[in-house]
mmCIF file of C-alpha atoms and ligand atoms in Angstrom:
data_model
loop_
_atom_site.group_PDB
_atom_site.id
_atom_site.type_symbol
_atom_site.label_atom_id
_atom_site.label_comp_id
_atom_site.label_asym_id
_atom_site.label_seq_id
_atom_site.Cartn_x
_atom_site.Cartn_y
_atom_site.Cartn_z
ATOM 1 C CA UNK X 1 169.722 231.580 -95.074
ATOM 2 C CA UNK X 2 171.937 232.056 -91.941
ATOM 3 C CA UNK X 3 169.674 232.791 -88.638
ATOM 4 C CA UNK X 4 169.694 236.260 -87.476
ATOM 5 C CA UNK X 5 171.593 236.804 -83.934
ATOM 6 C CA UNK X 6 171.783 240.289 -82.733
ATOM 7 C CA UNK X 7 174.656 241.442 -80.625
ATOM 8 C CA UNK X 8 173.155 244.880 -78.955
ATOM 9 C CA UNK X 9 175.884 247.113 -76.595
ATOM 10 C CA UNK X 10 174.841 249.725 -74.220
ATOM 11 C CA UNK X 11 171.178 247.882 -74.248
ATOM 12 C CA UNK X 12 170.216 249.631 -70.787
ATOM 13 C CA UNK X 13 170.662 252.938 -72.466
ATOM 14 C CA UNK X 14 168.401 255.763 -73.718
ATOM 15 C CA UNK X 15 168.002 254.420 -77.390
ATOM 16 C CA UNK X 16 169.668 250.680 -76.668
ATOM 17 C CA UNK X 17 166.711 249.811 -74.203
ATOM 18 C CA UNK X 18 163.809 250.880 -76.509
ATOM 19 C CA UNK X 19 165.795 248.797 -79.850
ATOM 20 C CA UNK X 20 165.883 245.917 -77.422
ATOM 21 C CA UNK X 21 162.676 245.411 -77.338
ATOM 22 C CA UNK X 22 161.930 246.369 -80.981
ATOM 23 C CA UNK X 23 164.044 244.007 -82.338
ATOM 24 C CA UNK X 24 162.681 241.155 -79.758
ATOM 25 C CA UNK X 25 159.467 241.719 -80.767
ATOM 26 C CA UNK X 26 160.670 241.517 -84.707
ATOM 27 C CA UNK X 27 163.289 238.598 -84.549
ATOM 28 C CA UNK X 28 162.140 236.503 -81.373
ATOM 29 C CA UNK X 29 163.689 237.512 -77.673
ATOM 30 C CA UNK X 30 166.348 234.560 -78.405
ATOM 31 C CA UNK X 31 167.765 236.250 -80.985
ATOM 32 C CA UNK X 32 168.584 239.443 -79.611
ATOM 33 C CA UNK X 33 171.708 239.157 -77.021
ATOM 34 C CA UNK X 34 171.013 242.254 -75.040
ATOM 35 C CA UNK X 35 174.425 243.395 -73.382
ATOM 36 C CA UNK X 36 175.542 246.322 -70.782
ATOM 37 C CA UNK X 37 177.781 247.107 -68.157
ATOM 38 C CA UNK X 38 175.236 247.017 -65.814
ATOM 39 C CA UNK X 39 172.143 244.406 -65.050
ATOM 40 C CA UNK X 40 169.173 245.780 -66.317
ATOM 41 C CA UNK X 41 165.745 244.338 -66.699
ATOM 42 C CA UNK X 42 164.917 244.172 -70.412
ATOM 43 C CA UNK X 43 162.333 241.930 -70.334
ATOM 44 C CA UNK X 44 162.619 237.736 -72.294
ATOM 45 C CA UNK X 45 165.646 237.124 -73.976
ATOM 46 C CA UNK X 46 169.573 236.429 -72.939
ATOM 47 C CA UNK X 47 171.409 239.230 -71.062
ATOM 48 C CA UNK X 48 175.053 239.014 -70.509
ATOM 49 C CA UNK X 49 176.932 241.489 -69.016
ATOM 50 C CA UNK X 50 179.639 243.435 -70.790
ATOM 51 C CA UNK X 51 182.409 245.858 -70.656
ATOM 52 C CA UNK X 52 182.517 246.855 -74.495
ATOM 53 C CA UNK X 53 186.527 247.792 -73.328
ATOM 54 C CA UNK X 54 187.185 244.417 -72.671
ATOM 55 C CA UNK X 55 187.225 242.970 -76.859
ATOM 56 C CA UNK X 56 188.150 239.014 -75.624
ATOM 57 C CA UNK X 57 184.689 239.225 -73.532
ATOM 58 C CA UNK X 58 182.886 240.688 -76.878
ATOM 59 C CA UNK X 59 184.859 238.270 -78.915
ATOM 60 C CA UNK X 60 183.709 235.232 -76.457
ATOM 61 C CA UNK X 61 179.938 236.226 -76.456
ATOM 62 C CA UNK X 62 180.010 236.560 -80.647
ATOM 63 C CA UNK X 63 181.432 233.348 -81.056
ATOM 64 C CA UNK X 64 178.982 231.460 -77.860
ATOM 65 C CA UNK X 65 176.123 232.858 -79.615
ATOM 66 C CA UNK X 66 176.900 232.638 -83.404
ATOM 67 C CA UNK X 67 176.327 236.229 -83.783
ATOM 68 C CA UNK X 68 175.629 237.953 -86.784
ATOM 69 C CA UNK X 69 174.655 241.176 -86.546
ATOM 70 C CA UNK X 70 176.356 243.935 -83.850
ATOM 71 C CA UNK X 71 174.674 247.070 -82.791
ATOM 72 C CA UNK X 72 177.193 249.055 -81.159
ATOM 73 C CA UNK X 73 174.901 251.541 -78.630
ATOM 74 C CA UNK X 74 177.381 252.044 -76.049
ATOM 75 C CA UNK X 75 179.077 255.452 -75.726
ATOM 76 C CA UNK X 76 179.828 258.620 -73.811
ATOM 77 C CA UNK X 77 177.481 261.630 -74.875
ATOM 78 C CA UNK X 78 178.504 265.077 -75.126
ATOM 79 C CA UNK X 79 178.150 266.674 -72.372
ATOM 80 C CA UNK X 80 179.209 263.690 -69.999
ATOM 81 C CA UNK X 81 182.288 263.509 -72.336
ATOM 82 C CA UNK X 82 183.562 266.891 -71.772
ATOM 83 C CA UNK X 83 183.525 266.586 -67.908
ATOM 84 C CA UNK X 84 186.905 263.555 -68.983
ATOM 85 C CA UNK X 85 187.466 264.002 -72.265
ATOM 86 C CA UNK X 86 190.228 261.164 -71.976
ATOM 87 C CA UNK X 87 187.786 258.276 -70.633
ATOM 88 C CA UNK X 88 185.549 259.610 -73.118
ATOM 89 C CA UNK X 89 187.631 259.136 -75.697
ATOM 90 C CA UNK X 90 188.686 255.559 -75.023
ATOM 91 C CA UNK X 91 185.128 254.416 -73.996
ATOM 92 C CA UNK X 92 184.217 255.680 -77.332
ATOM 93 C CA UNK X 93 186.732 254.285 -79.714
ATOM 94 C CA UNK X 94 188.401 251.451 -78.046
ATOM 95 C CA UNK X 95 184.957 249.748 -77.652
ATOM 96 C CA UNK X 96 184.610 250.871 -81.484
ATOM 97 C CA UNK X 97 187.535 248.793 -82.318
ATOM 98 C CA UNK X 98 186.915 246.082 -80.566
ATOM 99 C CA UNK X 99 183.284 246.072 -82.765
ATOM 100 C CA UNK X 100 184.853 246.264 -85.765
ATOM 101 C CA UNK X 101 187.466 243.783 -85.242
ATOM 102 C CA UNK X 102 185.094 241.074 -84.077
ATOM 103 C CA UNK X 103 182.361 241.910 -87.003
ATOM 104 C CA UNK X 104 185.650 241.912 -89.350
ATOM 105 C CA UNK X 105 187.070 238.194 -88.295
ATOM 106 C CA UNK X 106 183.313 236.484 -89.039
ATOM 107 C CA UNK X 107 182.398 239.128 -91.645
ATOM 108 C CA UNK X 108 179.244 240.477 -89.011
ATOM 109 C CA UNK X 109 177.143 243.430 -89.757
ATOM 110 C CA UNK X 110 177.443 246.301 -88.022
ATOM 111 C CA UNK X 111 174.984 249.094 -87.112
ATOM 112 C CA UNK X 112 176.740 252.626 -85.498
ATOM 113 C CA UNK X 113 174.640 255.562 -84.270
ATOM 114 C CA UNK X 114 176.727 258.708 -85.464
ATOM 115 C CA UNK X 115 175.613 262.193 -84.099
ATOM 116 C CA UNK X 116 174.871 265.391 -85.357
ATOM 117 C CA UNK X 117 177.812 266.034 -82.749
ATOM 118 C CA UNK X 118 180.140 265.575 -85.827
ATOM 119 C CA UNK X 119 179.470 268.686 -86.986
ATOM 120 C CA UNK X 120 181.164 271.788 -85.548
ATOM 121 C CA UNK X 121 180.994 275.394 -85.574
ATOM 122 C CA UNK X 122 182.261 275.775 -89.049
ATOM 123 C CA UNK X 123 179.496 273.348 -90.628
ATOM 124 C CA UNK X 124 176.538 275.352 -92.441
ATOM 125 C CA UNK X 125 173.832 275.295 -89.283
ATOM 126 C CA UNK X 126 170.568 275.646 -91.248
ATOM 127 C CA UNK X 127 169.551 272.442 -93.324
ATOM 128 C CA UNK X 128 173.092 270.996 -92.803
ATOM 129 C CA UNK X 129 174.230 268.779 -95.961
ATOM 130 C CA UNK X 130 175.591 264.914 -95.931
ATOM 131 C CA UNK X 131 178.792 266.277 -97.160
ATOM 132 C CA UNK X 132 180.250 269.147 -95.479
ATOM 133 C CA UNK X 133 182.854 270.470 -92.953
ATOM 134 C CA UNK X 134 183.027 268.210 -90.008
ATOM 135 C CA UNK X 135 185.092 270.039 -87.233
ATOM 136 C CA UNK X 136 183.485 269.564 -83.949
ATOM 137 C CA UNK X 137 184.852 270.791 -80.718
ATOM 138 C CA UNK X 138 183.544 268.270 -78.474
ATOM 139 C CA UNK X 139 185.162 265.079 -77.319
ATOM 140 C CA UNK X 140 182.126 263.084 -77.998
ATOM 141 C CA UNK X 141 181.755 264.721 -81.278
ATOM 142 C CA UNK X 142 185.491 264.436 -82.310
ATOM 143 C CA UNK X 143 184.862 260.364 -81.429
ATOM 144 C CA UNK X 144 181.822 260.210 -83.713
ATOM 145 C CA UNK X 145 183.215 261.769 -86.769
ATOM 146 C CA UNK X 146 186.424 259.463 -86.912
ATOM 147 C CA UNK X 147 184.005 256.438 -85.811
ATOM 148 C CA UNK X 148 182.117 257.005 -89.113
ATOM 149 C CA UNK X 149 185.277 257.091 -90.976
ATOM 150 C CA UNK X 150 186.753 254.500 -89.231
ATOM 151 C CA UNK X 151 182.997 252.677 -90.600
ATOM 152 C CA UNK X 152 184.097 253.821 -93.858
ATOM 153 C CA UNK X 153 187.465 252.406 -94.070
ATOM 154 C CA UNK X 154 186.543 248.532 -92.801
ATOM 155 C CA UNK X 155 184.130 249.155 -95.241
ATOM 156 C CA UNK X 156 186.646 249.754 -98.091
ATOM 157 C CA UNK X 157 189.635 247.602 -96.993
ATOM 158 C CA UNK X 158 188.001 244.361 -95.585
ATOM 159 C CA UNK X 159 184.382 244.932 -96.978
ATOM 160 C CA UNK X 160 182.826 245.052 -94.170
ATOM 161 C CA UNK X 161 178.748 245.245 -93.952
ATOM 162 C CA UNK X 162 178.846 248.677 -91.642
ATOM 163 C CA UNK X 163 175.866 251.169 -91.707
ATOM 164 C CA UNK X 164 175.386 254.636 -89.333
ATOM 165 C CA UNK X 165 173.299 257.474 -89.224
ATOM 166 C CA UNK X 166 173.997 260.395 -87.237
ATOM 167 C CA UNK X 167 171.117 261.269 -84.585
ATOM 168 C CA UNK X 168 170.090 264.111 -83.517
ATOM 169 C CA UNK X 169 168.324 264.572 -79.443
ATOM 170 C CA UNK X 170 166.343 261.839 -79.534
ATOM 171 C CA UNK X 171 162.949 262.115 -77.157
ATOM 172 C CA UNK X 172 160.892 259.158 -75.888
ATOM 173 C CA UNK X 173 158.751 258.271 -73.087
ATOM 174 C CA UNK X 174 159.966 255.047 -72.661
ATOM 175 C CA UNK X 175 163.574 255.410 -71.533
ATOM 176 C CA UNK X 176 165.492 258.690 -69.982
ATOM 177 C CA UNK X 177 168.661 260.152 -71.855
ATOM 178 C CA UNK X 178 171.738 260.507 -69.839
ATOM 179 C CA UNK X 179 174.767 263.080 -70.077
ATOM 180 C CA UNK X 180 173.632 264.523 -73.777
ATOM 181 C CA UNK X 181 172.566 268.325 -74.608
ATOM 182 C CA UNK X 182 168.997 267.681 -76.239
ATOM 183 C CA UNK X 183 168.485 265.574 -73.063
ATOM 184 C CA UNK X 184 166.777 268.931 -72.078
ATOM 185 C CA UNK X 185 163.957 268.015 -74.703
ATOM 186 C CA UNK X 186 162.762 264.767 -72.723
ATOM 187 C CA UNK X 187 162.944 266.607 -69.023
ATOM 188 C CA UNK X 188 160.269 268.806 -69.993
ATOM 189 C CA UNK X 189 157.877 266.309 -70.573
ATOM 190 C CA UNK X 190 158.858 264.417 -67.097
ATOM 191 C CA UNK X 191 158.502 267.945 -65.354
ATOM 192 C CA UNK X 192 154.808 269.493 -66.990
ATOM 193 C CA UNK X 193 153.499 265.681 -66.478
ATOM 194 C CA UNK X 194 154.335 265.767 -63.160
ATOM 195 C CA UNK X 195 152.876 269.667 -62.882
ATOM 196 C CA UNK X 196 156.433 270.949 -62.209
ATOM 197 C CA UNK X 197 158.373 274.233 -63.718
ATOM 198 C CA UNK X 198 160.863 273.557 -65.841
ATOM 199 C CA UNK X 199 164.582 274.867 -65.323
ATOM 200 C CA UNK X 200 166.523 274.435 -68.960
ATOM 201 C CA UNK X 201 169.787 274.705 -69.274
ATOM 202 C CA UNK X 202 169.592 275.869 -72.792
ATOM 203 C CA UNK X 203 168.539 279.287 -74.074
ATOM 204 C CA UNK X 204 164.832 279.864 -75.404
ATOM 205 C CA UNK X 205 165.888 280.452 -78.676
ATOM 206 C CA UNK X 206 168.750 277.738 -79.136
ATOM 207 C CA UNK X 207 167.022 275.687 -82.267
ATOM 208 C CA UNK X 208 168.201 272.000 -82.224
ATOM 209 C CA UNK X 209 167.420 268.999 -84.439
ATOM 210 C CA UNK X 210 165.599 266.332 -83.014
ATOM 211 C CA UNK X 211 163.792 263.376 -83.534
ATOM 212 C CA UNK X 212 161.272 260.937 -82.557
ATOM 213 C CA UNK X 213 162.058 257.650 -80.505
ATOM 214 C CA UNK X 214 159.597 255.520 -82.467
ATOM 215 C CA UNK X 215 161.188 257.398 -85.865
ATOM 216 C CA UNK X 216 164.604 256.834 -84.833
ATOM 217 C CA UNK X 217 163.885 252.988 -84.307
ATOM 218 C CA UNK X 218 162.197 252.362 -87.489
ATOM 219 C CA UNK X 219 165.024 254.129 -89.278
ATOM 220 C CA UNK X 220 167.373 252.254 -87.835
ATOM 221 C CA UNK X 221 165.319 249.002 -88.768
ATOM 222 C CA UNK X 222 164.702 250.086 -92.236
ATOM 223 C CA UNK X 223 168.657 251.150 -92.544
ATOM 224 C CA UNK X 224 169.940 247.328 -91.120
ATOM 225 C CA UNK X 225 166.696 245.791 -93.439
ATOM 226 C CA UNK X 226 168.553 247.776 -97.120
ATOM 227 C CA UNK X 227 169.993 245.819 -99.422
ATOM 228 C CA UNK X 228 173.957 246.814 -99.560
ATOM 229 C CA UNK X 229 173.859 248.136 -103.262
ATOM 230 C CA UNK X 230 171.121 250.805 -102.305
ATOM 231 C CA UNK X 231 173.563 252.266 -99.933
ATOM 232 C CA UNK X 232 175.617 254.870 -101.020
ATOM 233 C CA UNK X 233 176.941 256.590 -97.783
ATOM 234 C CA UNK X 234 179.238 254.513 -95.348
ATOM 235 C CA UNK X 235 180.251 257.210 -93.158
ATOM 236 C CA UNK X 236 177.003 257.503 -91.853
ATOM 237 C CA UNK X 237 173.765 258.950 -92.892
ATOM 238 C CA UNK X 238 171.984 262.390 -91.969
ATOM 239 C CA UNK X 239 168.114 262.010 -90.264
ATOM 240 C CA UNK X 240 165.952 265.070 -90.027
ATOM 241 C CA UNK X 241 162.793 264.742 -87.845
ATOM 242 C CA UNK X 242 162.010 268.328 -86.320
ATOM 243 C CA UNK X 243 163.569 271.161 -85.142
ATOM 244 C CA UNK X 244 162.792 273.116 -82.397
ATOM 245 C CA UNK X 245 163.397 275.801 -79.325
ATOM 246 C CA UNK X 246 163.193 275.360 -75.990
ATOM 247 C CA UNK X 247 161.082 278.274 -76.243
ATOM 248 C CA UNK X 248 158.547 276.812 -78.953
ATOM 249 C CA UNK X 249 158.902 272.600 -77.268
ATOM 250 C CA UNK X 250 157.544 274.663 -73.827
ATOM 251 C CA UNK X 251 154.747 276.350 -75.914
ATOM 252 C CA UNK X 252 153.693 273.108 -77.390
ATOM 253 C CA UNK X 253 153.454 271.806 -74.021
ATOM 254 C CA UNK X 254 151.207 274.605 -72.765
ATOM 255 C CA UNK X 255 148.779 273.660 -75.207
ATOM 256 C CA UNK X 256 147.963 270.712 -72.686
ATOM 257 C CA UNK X 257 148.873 272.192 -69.635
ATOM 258 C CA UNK X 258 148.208 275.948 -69.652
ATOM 259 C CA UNK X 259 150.049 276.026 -66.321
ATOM 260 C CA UNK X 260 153.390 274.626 -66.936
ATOM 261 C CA UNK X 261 156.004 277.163 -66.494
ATOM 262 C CA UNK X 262 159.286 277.144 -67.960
ATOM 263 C CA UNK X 263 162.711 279.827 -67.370
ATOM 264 C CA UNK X 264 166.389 279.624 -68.504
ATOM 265 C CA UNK X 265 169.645 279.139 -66.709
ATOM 266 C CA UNK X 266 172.043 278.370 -69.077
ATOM 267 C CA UNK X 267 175.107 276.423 -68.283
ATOM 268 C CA UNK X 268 177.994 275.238 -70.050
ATOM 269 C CA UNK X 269 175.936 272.754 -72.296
ATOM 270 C CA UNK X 270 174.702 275.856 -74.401
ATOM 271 C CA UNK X 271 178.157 276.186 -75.619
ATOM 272 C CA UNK X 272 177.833 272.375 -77.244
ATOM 273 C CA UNK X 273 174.535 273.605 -78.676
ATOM 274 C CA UNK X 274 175.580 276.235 -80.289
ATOM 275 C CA UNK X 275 178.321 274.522 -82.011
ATOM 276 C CA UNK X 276 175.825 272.108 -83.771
ATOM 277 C CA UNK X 277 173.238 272.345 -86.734
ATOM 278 C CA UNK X 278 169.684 273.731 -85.983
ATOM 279 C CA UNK X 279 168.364 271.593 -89.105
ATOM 280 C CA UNK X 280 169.529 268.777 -91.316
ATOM 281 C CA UNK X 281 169.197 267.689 -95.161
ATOM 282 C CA UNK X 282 168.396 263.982 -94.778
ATOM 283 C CA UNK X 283 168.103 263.913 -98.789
ATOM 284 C CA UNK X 284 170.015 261.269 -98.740
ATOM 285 C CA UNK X 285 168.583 258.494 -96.728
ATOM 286 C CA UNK X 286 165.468 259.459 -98.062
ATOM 287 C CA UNK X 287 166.723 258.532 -101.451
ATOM 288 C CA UNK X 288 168.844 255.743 -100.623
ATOM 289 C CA UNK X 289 166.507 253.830 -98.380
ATOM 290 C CA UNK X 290 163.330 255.569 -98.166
ATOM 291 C CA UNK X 291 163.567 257.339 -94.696
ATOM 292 C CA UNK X 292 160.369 258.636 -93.963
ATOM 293 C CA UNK X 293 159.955 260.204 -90.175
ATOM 294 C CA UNK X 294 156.330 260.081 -88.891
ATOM 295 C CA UNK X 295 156.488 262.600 -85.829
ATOM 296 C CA UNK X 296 156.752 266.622 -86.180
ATOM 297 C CA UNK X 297 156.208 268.664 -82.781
ATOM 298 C CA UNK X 298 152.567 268.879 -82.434
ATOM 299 C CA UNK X 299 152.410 265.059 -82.715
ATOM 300 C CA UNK X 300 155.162 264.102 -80.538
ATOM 301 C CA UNK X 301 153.911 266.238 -77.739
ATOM 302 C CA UNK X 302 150.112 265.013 -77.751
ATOM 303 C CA UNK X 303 151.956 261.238 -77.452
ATOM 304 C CA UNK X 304 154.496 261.626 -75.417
ATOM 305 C CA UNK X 305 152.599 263.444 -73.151
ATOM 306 C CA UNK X 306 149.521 260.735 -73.436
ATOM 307 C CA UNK X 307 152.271 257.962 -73.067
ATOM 308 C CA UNK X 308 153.528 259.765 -69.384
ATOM 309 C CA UNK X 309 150.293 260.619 -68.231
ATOM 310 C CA UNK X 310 149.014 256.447 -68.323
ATOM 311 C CA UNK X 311 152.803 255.679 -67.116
ATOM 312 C CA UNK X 312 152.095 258.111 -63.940
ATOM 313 C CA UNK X 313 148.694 256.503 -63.567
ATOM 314 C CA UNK X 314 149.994 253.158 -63.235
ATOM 315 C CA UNK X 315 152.725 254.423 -60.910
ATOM 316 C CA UNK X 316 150.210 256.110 -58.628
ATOM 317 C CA UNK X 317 147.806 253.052 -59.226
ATOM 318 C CA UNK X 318 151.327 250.636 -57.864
ATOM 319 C CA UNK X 319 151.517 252.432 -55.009
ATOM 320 C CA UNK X 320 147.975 252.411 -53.898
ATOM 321 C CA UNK X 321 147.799 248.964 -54.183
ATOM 322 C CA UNK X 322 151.005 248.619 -52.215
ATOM 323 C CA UNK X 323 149.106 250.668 -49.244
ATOM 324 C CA UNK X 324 146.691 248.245 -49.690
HETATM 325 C C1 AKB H 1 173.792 264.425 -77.081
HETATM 326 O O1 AKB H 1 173.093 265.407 -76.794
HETATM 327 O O2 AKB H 1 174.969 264.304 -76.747
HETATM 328 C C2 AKB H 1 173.189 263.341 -77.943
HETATM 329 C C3 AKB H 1 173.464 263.532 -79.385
HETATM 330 C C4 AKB H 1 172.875 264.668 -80.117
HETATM 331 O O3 AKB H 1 174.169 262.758 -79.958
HETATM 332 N N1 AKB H 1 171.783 263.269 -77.715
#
């Protein structure tokens, strides 16, 4: 059996950071190749930096380390994206490309987060099916639906081992989301741990699907772990974890912290929102590969905010020993 080398793009990010480290811990910190445009600190284990623009640089790094696996993490989110649409664009499917060509050339596999992004304003919003209208109307999402065709078609002309699911917010404690719309959803923890109000940029009753960081990473782990006959969607999967308001995330929150206050000054993010699904039918990768999410809203909360409360403690603990 051929060793396992894991190519990981966009590793300092939000989702690529936490993945990192799960996939150290599983395979052995030698076998993940954790890259980014910037240095980051991601713990044991090879970093190299990487514009995922520049393909002869990816193409050098596959072949120095014998890789055989490529998660592609790197992207522009949605919100970020419509403030240049253009860079957006390229980031988003030139470094796509450049993926697929150098998993295609030593027949790699290939793991692609999708987004509920993909879906527009003509999609059904309420349990939102596998198949259905994809028109979105952002840059980023316009990127992720052809990248999951795209997927689909190396997958049918050259065979190639690609597999995606299509995220919705995803909330952690460990890492902090940059330039998405549910990025909301992981600022409200920050601010009622740190006994702050909370200004949202969203409207109280804007429902969104979400999900779990410690779901997300176990799906994607269970997805890449399938045998290729079980899988019958190569666009790229729908995952379900919860749905929620702002209105009903700050309510769970109170349930801890009676105090934490929360109001609503909507900007031009709510327009994204409210072109995407409030729920999603995940029947699929249920079926196909026994997704199973863990984490509804009442559970998240109590961990997430359990997780930031001994992360502040530390911090405060750090700098008392500094004064020291
Ligand atoms: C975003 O808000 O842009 C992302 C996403 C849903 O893909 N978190």
């Amino acid at each position: 059996m051929t060793k396992k080398t894991i190519l990981i793009t966009g590793a300092g990010g939000q989702i690529g950071s936490v993945l990192t480290k799960t996939l150290r811990d599983t395979y052995g910190p030698n076998s993940v190749i954790a890259t980014d445009i910037r240095s980051t600190e991601l713990g044991d284990g090879p970093f190299e930096l990487l514009d995922v623009l520049n393909g002869n640089r990816l193409h050098e790094l596959v072949n120095r380390y014998r890789v055989t696996e490529i998660y592609h993490l790197a992207a522009i989110l949605s919100a970020r994206g419509e403030q240049n649409p253009k860079i957006a664009w390229d980031i988003n499917m030139d470094s796509l490309f450049n993926v697929l060509d150098a998993a295609k050339e030593r027949k790699l596999k290939v793991f692609f987060p999708s987004s509920i992004a993909a879906f527009g304003p003509n999609t059904p919003k309420v349990n939102t099916p596998q198949e259905t209208i994809t028109q979105p109307t952002t840059v980023y999402g316009i990127s992720k639906a052809a990248g999951e065709n795209w997927c689909q078609y190396y997958f049918l002309k050259y065979g190639l081992d690609v597999r995606s699911v299509r995220f919705p917010g995803i909330i952690g404690y460990q890492s902090l989301p940059g330039g998405g719309t549910t990025d909301y959803a992981v600022d409200i923890y920050h601010k009622a741990i740190l006994g702050e109000d909370f200004s949202c940029f969203l409207q109280a009753d804007t429902r969104l699907p979400m999900l779990y960081m410690d779901d997300a990473i176990q799906g994607v782990l269970q997805l890449m772990d399938t045998t290729s006959d079980k899988l019958s969607v190569r666009t790229s999967y729908n995952l379900a974890g919860v749905s929620f308001t702002p209105a009903e995330i700050s309510a769970e929150i109170q349930k801890h912290h009676p105090d934490f206050k929360i109001h609503y000054a909507p900007d031009f993010r709510q327009a994204i929102a409210d072109s995407w699904p409030q729920s999603i039918d995940d029947q699929q990768a249920r079926h196909d590969w026994n997704w199973q999410p863990q984490f509804d809203l009442a559970r998240m909360t109590t961990d997430m905010l359990s997780h930031l409360a001994e992360m502040l403690q530390i911090e405060k603990l750090k700098n008392l020993v500094a004064q020291i």
